[in-house]
Tab-separated table of C-alpha atoms in Angstrom:
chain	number	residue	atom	x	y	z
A	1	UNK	CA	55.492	-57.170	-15.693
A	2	UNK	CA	54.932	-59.549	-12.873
A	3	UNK	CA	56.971	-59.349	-9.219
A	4	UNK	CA	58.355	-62.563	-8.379
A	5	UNK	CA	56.073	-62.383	-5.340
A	6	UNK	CA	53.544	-62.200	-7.747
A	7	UNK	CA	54.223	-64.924	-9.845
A	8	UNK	CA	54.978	-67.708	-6.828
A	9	UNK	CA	51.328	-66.813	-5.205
A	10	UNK	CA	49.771	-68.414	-8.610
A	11	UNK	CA	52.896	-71.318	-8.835
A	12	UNK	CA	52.307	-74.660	-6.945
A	13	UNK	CA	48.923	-76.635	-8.695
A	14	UNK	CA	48.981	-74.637	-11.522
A	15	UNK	CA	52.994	-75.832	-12.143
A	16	UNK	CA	51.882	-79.380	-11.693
A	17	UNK	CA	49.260	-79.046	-13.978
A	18	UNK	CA	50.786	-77.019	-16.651
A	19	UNK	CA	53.013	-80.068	-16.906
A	20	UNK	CA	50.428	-82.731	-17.165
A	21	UNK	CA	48.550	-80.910	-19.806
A	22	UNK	CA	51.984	-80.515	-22.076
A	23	UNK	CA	52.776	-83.592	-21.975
A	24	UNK	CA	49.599	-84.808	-22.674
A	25	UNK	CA	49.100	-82.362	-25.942
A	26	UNK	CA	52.840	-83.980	-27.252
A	27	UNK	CA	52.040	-87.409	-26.545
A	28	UNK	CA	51.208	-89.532	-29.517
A	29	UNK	CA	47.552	-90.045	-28.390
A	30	UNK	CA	47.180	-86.315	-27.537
A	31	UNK	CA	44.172	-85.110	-25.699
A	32	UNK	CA	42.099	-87.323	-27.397
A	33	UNK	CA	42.652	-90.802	-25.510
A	34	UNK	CA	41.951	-89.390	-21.491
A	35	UNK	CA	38.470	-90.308	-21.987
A	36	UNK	CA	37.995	-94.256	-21.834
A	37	UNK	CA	34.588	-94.720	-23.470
A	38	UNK	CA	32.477	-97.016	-21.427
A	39	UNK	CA	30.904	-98.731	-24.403
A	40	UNK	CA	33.060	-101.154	-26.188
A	41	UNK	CA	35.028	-99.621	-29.783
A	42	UNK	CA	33.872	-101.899	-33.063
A	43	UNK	CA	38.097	-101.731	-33.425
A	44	UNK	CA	36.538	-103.551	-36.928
A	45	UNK	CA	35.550	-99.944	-38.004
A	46	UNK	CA	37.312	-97.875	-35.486
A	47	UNK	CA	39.714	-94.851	-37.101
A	48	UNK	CA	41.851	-93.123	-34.869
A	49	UNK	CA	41.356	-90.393	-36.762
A	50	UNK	CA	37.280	-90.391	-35.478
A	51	UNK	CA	38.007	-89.521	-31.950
A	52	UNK	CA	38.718	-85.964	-33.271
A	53	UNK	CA	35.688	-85.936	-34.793
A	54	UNK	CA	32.775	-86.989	-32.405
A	55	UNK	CA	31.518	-82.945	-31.347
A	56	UNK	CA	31.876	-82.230	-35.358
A	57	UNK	CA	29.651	-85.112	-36.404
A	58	UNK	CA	26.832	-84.574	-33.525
A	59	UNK	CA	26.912	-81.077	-34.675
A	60	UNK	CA	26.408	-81.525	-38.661
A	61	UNK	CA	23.309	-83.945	-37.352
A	62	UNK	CA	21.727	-81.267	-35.104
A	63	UNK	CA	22.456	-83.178	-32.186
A	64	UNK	CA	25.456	-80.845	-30.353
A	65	UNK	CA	23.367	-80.432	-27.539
A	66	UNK	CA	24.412	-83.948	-26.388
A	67	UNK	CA	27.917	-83.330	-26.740
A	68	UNK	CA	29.071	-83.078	-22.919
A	69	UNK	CA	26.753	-85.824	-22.062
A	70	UNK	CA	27.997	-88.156	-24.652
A	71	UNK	CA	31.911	-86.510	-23.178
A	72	UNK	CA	30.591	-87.473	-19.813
A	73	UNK	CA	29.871	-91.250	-20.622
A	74	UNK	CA	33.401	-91.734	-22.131
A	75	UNK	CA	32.199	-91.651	-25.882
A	76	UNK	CA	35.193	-90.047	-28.120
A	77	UNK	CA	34.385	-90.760	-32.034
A	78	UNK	CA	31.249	-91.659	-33.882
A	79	UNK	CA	31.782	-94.907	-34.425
A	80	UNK	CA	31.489	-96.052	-31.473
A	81	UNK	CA	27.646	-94.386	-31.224
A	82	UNK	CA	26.788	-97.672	-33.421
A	83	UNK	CA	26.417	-99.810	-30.302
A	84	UNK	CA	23.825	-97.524	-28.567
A	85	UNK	CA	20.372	-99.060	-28.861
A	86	UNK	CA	16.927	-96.776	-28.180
A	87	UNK	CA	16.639	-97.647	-24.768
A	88	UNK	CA	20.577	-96.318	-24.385
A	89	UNK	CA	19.417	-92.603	-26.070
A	90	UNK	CA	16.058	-92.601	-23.734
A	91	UNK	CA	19.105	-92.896	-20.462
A	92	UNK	CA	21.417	-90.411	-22.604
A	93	UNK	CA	18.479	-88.001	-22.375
A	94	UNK	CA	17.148	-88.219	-26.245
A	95	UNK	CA	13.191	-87.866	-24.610
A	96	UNK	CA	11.758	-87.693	-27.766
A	97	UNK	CA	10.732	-90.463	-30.033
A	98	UNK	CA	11.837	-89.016	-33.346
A	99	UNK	CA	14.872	-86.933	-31.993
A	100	UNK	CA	16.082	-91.009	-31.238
A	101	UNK	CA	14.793	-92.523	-34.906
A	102	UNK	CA	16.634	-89.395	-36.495
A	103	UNK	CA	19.326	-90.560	-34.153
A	104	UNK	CA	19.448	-94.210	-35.122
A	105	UNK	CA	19.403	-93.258	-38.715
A	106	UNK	CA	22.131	-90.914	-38.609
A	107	UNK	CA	24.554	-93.927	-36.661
A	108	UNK	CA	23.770	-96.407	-39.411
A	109	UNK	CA	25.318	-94.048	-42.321
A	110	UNK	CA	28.612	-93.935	-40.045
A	111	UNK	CA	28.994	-97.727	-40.215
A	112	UNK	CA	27.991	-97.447	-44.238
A	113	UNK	CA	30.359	-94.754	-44.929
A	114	UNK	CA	27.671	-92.165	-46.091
A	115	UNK	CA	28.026	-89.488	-43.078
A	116	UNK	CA	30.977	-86.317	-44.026
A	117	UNK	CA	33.224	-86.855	-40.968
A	118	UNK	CA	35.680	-84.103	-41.994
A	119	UNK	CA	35.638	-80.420	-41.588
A	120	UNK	CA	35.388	-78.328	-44.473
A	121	UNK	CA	38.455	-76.858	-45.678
A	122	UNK	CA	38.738	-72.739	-44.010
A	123	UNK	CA	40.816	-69.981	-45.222
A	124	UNK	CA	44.125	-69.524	-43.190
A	125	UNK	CA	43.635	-66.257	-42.238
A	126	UNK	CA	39.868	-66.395	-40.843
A	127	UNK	CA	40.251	-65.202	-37.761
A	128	UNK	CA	36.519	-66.944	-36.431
A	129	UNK	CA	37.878	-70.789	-36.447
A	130	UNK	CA	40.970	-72.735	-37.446
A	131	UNK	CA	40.396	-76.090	-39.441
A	132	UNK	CA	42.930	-77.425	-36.371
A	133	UNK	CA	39.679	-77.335	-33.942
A	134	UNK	CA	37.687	-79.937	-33.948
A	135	UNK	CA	35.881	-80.137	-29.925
A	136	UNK	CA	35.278	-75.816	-29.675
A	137	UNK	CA	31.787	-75.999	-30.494
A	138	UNK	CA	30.950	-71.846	-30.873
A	139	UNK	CA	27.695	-71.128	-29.519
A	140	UNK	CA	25.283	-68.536	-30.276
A	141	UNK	CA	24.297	-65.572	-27.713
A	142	UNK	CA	21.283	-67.327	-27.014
A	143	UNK	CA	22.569	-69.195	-23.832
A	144	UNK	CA	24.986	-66.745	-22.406
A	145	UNK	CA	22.063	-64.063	-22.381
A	146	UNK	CA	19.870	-66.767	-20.585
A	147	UNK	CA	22.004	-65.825	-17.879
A	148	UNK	CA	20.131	-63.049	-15.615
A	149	UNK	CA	22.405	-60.084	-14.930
A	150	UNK	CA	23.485	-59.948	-11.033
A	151	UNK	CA	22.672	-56.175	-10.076
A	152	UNK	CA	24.736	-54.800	-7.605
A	153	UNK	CA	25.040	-50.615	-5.820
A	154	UNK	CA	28.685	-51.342	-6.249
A	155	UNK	CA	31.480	-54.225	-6.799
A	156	UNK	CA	32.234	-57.364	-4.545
A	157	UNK	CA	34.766	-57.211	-2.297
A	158	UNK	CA	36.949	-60.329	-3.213
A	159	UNK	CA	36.550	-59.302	-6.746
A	160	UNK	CA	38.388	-55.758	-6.223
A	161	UNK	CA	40.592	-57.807	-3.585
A	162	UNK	CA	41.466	-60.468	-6.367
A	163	UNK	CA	40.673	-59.668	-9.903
A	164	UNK	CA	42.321	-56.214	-11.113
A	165	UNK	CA	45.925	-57.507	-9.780
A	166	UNK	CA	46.171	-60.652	-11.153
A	167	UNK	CA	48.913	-61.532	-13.482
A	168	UNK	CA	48.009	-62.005	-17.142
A	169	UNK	CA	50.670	-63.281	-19.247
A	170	UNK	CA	50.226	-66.272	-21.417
A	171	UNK	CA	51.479	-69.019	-19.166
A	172	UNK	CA	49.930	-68.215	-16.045
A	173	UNK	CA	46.494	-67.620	-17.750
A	174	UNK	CA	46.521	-70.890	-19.226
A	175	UNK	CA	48.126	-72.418	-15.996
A	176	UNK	CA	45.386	-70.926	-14.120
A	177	UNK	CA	42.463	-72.691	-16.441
A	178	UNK	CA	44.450	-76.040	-16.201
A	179	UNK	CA	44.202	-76.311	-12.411
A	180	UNK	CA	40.562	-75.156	-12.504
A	181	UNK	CA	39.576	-77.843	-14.751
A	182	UNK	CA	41.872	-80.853	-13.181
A	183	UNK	CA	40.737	-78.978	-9.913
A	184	UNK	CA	37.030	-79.110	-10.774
A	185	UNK	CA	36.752	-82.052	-12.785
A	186	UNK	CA	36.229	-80.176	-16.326
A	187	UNK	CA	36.958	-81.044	-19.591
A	188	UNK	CA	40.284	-80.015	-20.595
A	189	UNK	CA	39.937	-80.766	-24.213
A	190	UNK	CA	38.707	-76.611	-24.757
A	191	UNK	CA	42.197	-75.494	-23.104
A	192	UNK	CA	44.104	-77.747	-26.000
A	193	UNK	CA	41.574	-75.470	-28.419
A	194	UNK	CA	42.526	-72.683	-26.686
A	195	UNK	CA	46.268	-73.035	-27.076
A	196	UNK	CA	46.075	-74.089	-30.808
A	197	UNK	CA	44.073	-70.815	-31.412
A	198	UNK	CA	46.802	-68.777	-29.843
A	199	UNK	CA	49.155	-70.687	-32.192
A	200	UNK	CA	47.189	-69.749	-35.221
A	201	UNK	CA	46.718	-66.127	-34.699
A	202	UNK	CA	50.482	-65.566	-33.883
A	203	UNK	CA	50.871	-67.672	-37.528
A	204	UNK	CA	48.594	-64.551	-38.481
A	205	UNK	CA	51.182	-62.250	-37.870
A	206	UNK	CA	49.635	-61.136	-34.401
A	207	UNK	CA	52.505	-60.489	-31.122
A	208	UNK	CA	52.358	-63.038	-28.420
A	209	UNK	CA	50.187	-60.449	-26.354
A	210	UNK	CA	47.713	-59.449	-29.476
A	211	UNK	CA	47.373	-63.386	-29.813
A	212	UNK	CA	46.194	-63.676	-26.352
A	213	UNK	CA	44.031	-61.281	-26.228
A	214	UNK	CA	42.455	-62.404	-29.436
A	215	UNK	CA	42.819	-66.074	-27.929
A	216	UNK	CA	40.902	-65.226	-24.782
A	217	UNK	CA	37.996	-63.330	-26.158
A	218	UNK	CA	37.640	-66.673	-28.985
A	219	UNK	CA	37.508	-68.941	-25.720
A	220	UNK	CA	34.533	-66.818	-24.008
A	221	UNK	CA	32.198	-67.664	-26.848
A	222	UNK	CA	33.153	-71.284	-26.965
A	223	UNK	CA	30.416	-73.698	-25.399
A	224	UNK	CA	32.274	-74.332	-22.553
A	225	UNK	CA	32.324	-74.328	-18.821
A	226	UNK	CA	34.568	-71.649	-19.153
A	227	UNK	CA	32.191	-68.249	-19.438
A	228	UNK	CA	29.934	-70.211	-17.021
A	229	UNK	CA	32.581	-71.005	-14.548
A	230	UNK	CA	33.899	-67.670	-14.906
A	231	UNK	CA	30.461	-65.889	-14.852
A	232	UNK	CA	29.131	-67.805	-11.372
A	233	UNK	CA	32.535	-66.919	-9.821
A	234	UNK	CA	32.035	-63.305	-10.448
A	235	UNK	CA	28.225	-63.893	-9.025
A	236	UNK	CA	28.850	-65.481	-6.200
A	237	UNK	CA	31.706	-62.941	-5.286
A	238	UNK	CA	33.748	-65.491	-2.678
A	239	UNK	CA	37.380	-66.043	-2.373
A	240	UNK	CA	37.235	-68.877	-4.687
A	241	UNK	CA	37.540	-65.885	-7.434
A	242	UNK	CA	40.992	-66.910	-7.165
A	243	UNK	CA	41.105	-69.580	-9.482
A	244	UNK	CA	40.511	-68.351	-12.503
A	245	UNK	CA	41.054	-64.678	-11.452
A	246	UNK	CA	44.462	-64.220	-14.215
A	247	UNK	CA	41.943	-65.204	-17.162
A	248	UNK	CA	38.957	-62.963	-15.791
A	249	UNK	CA	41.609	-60.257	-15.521
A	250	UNK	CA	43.441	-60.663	-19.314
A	251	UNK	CA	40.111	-60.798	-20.700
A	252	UNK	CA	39.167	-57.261	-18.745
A	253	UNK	CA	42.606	-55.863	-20.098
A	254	UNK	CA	42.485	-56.789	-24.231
A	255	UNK	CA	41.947	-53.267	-24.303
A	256	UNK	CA	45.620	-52.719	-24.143
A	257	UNK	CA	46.881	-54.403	-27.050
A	258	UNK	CA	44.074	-53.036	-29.034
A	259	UNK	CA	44.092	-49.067	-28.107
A	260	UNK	CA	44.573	-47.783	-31.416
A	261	UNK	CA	42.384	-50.699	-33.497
A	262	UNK	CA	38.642	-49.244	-33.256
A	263	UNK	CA	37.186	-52.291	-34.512
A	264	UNK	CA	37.765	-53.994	-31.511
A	265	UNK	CA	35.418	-51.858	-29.302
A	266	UNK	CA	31.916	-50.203	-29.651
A	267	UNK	CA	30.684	-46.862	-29.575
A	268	UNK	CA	26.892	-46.490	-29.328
A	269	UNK	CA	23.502	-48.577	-28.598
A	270	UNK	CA	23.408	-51.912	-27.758
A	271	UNK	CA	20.695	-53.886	-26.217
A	272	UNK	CA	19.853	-57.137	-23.691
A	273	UNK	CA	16.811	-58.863	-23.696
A	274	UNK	CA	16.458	-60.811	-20.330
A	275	UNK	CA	13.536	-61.979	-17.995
A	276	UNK	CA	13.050	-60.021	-14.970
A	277	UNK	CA	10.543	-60.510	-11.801
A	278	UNK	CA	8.714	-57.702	-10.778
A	279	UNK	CA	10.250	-57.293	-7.598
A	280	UNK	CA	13.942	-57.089	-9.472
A	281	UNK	CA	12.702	-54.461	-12.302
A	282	UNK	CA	11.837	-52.585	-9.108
A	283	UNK	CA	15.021	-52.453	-8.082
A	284	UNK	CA	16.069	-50.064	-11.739
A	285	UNK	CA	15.077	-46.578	-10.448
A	286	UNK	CA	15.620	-43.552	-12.844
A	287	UNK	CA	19.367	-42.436	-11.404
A	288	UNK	CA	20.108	-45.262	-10.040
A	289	UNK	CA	23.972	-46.579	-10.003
A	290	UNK	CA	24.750	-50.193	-9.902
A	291	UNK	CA	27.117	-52.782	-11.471
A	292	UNK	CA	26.828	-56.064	-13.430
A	293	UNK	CA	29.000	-58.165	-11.454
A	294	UNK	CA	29.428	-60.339	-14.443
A	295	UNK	CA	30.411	-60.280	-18.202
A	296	UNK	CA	27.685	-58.935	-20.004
A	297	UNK	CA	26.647	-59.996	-23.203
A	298	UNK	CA	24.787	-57.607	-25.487
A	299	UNK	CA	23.761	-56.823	-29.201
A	300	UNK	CA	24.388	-54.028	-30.909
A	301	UNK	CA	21.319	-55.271	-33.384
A	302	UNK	CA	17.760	-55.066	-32.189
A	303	UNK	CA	16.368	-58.683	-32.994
A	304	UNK	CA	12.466	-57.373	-32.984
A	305	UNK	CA	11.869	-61.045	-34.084
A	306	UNK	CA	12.827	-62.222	-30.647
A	307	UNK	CA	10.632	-63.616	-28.147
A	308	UNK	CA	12.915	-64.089	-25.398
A	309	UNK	CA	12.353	-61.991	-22.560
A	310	UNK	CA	10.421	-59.542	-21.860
A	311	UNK	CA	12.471	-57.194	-20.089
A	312	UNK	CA	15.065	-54.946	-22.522
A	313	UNK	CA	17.928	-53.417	-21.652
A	314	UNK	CA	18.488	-50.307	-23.759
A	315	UNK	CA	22.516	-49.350	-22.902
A	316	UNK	CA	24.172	-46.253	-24.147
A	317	UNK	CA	27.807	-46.826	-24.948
A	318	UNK	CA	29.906	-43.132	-24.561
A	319	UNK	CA	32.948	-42.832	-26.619
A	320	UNK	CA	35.417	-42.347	-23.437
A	321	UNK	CA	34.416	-45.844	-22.347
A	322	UNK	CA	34.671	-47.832	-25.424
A	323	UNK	CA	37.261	-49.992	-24.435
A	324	UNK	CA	35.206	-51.455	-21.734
A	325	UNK	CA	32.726	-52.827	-24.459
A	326	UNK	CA	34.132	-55.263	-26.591
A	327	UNK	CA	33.433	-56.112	-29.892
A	328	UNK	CA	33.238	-60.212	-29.887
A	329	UNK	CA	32.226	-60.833	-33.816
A	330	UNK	CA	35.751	-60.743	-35.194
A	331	UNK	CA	35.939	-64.000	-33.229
A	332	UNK	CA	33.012	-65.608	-33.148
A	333	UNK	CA	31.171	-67.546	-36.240
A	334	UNK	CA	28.126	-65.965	-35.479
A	335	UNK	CA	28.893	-62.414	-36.588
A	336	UNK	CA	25.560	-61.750	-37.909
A	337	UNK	CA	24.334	-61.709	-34.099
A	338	UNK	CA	26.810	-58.265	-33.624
A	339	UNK	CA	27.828	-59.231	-30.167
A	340	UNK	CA	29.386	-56.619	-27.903
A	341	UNK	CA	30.687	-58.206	-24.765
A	342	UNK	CA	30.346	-55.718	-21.701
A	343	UNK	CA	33.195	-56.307	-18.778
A	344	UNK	CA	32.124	-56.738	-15.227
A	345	UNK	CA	31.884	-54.379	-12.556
A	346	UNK	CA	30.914	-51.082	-14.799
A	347	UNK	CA	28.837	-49.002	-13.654
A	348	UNK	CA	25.716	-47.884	-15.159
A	349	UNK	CA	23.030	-45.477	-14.760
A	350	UNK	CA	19.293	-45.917	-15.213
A	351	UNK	CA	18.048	-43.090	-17.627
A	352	UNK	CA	14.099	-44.024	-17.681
A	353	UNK	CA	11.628	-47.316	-16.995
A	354	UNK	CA	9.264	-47.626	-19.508
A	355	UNK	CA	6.468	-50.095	-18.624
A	356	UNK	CA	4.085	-51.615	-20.837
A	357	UNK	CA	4.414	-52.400	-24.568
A	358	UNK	CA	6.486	-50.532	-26.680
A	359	UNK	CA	5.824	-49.848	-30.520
A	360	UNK	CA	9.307	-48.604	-30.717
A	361	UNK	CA	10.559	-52.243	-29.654
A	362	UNK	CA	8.704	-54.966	-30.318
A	363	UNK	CA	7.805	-58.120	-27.802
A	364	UNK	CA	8.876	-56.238	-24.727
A	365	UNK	CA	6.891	-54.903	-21.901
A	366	UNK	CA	9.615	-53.117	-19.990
A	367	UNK	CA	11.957	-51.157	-21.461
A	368	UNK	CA	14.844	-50.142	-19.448
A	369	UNK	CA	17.153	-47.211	-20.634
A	370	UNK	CA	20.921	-47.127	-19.140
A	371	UNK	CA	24.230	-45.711	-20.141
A	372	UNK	CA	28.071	-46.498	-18.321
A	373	UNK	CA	28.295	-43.373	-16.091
A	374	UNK	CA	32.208	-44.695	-14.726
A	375	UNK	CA	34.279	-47.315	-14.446
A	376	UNK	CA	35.233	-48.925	-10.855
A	377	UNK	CA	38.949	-50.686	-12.063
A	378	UNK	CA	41.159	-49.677	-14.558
């Protein structure tokens, strides 16, 4: 599929690091030991088996929100959280009193054996997580539609320069993320995720390009630098689009394993609550054209619970551009949410601005009514 050209304009680095991260994953320690904690290990209680397990215990005590900062400080299973005194969680950013007495009390039942440090047992053919992840913390919509869309008349040039032509098979993909995280400084632990959940959907009985495609829309809804890395790339439009340009471009093309499977796409309404200034709801004139530079996502439920935002996006899906409207919640744990993942760089067209309250949608005072009018890549 790809020239040989092709292929030796993403070599070099990404060779390099493709090799590091192997060996790493078939070393004894695996991923787990390239983090040397900076607090001392109790060895008296330490179990290897912990450092798989230090995102899954902050998240059954509510406290995943501290999961790259603990990361950060070289912290890798719970036990060794028993050393940290109050004064430690104030510098760890715990600014809240009880949020560090919960805290406390949570450490103690590690060191009394009274905390569930495994994961509950999963089916083997959910599709949403495999019991073989233990750092792929899934996240809700909530902070990838904190993001404010980027609104462009039309797409950036080093995107249409870089993006649609990049190669997309399985190695170069995942060579591509290993450089950008050894490159930037990243965890790498979510690209070891990443290539276990490719294992376990080809165990499913998926091809090795149905896995991938499956594999790379599971990795955009982890809570990762990866959808924010690849999201302020697509922003910023610069040539350092480049470096993750082959995973920005599979996860564009899914569509083609997928033609025939419906449930993979939508057809319909979907909406996006977001804030806008008044200067930049200005800029959404009825007939306007413009892009989203980025990945989009969207709901295909109304929450009229919400309060966040008080701009909504009201976006009319046609049937001849389904496939550029993905269907995330065959992949993501929180299917309830209905999320439908829009791909950068479609155009739209403003239908109506509706100012002011709106009884027909609740906590909004601007309602703005688009639909995709074309596509700019295929």
């Amino acid at each position: 599929m790809n020239s040989k050209e092709e292929r030796e304009k993403w070599d070099g680095n990404l060779q390099n690091a493709m090799g590091e991260f192997q060996s790493l994953r078939s070393s004894n320690e695996s991923v787990r030991t390239r983090f040397g904690a900076k607090k001392e290990v109790d060895h008296d209680h330490h179990d290897p088996l912990e450092e798989n397990k230090l995102g899954l215990w902050l998240s059954q005590n509510k406290f995943e929100n501290f999961f790259e900062r603990f990361k950060k400080e070289g912290f890798k299973c719970p036990t060794q959280l028993k050393s940290l005194s109050e004064s430690d969680l104030k510098e760890l950013g715990f600014s809240k009193m009880a949020d560090r007495k919960d805290f406390l009390v949570a450490v103690k039942q590690i060191a009394t054996n009274k905390t569930v440090l495994s994961e509950p047992p999963l089916p083997t053919h959910d599709l949403k997580r495999s019991s073989s992840i233990f750092f792929s913390i899934q996240q809700d919509m909530s902070t990838r539609r904190n993001e404010v869309p980027t609104a462009r008349r039309q797409p950036g040039k080093f995107f249409l320069e870089t993006v649609p032509e990049a190669p997309i098979d399985k190695e170069i993909v995942f060579e591509c993320l290993c450089a950008y995280a050894k490159d930037k400084g990243l965890d790498q632990m979510i690209l070891d995720d990443f290539s276990r959940k490719f294992e376990d959907f080809q165990n499913l009985g998926y091809s090795s390009n149905e896995a991938l495609a499956l594999s790379v829309r599971w990795l955009y809804t982890c809570d990762s630098w990866v959808y924010q890395q690849t999201n302020m790339l697509l922003r910023d439009d610069t040539v350092s689009l480049q470096g993750l340009a082959p995973y920005m471009n599979c996860l564009m093309k899914t569509y083609e394993q997928f033609k025939d499977d419906q449930s993979k796409y939508f057809v319909g309404t979907v909406y996006r609550r977001t804030r806008l200034s008044p200067k930049s709801i200005s800029f959404y004139q009825p007939g306007l054209h413009f892009v989203w530079s980025s990945f989009t996502s969207t709901s295909a439920h109304f929450d009229e619970d919400s309060l966040f935002g008080d701009t909504l996006f009201v976006i009319n899906i046609p049937t001849r551009f389904r496939w550029y409207a993905l269907r995330m919640d065959d992949v993501s744990v929180c299917e309830h949410e209905k999320e439908v993942l829009l791909l950068p760089n479609v155009a739209f067209s403003v239908v109506s601005v509706t100012p002011g309250s709106s009884s027909k949608y609740a906590n909004t005072e601007t309602v703005i009514e688009t639909q995709i009018s074309y596509v700019c890549v295929t």
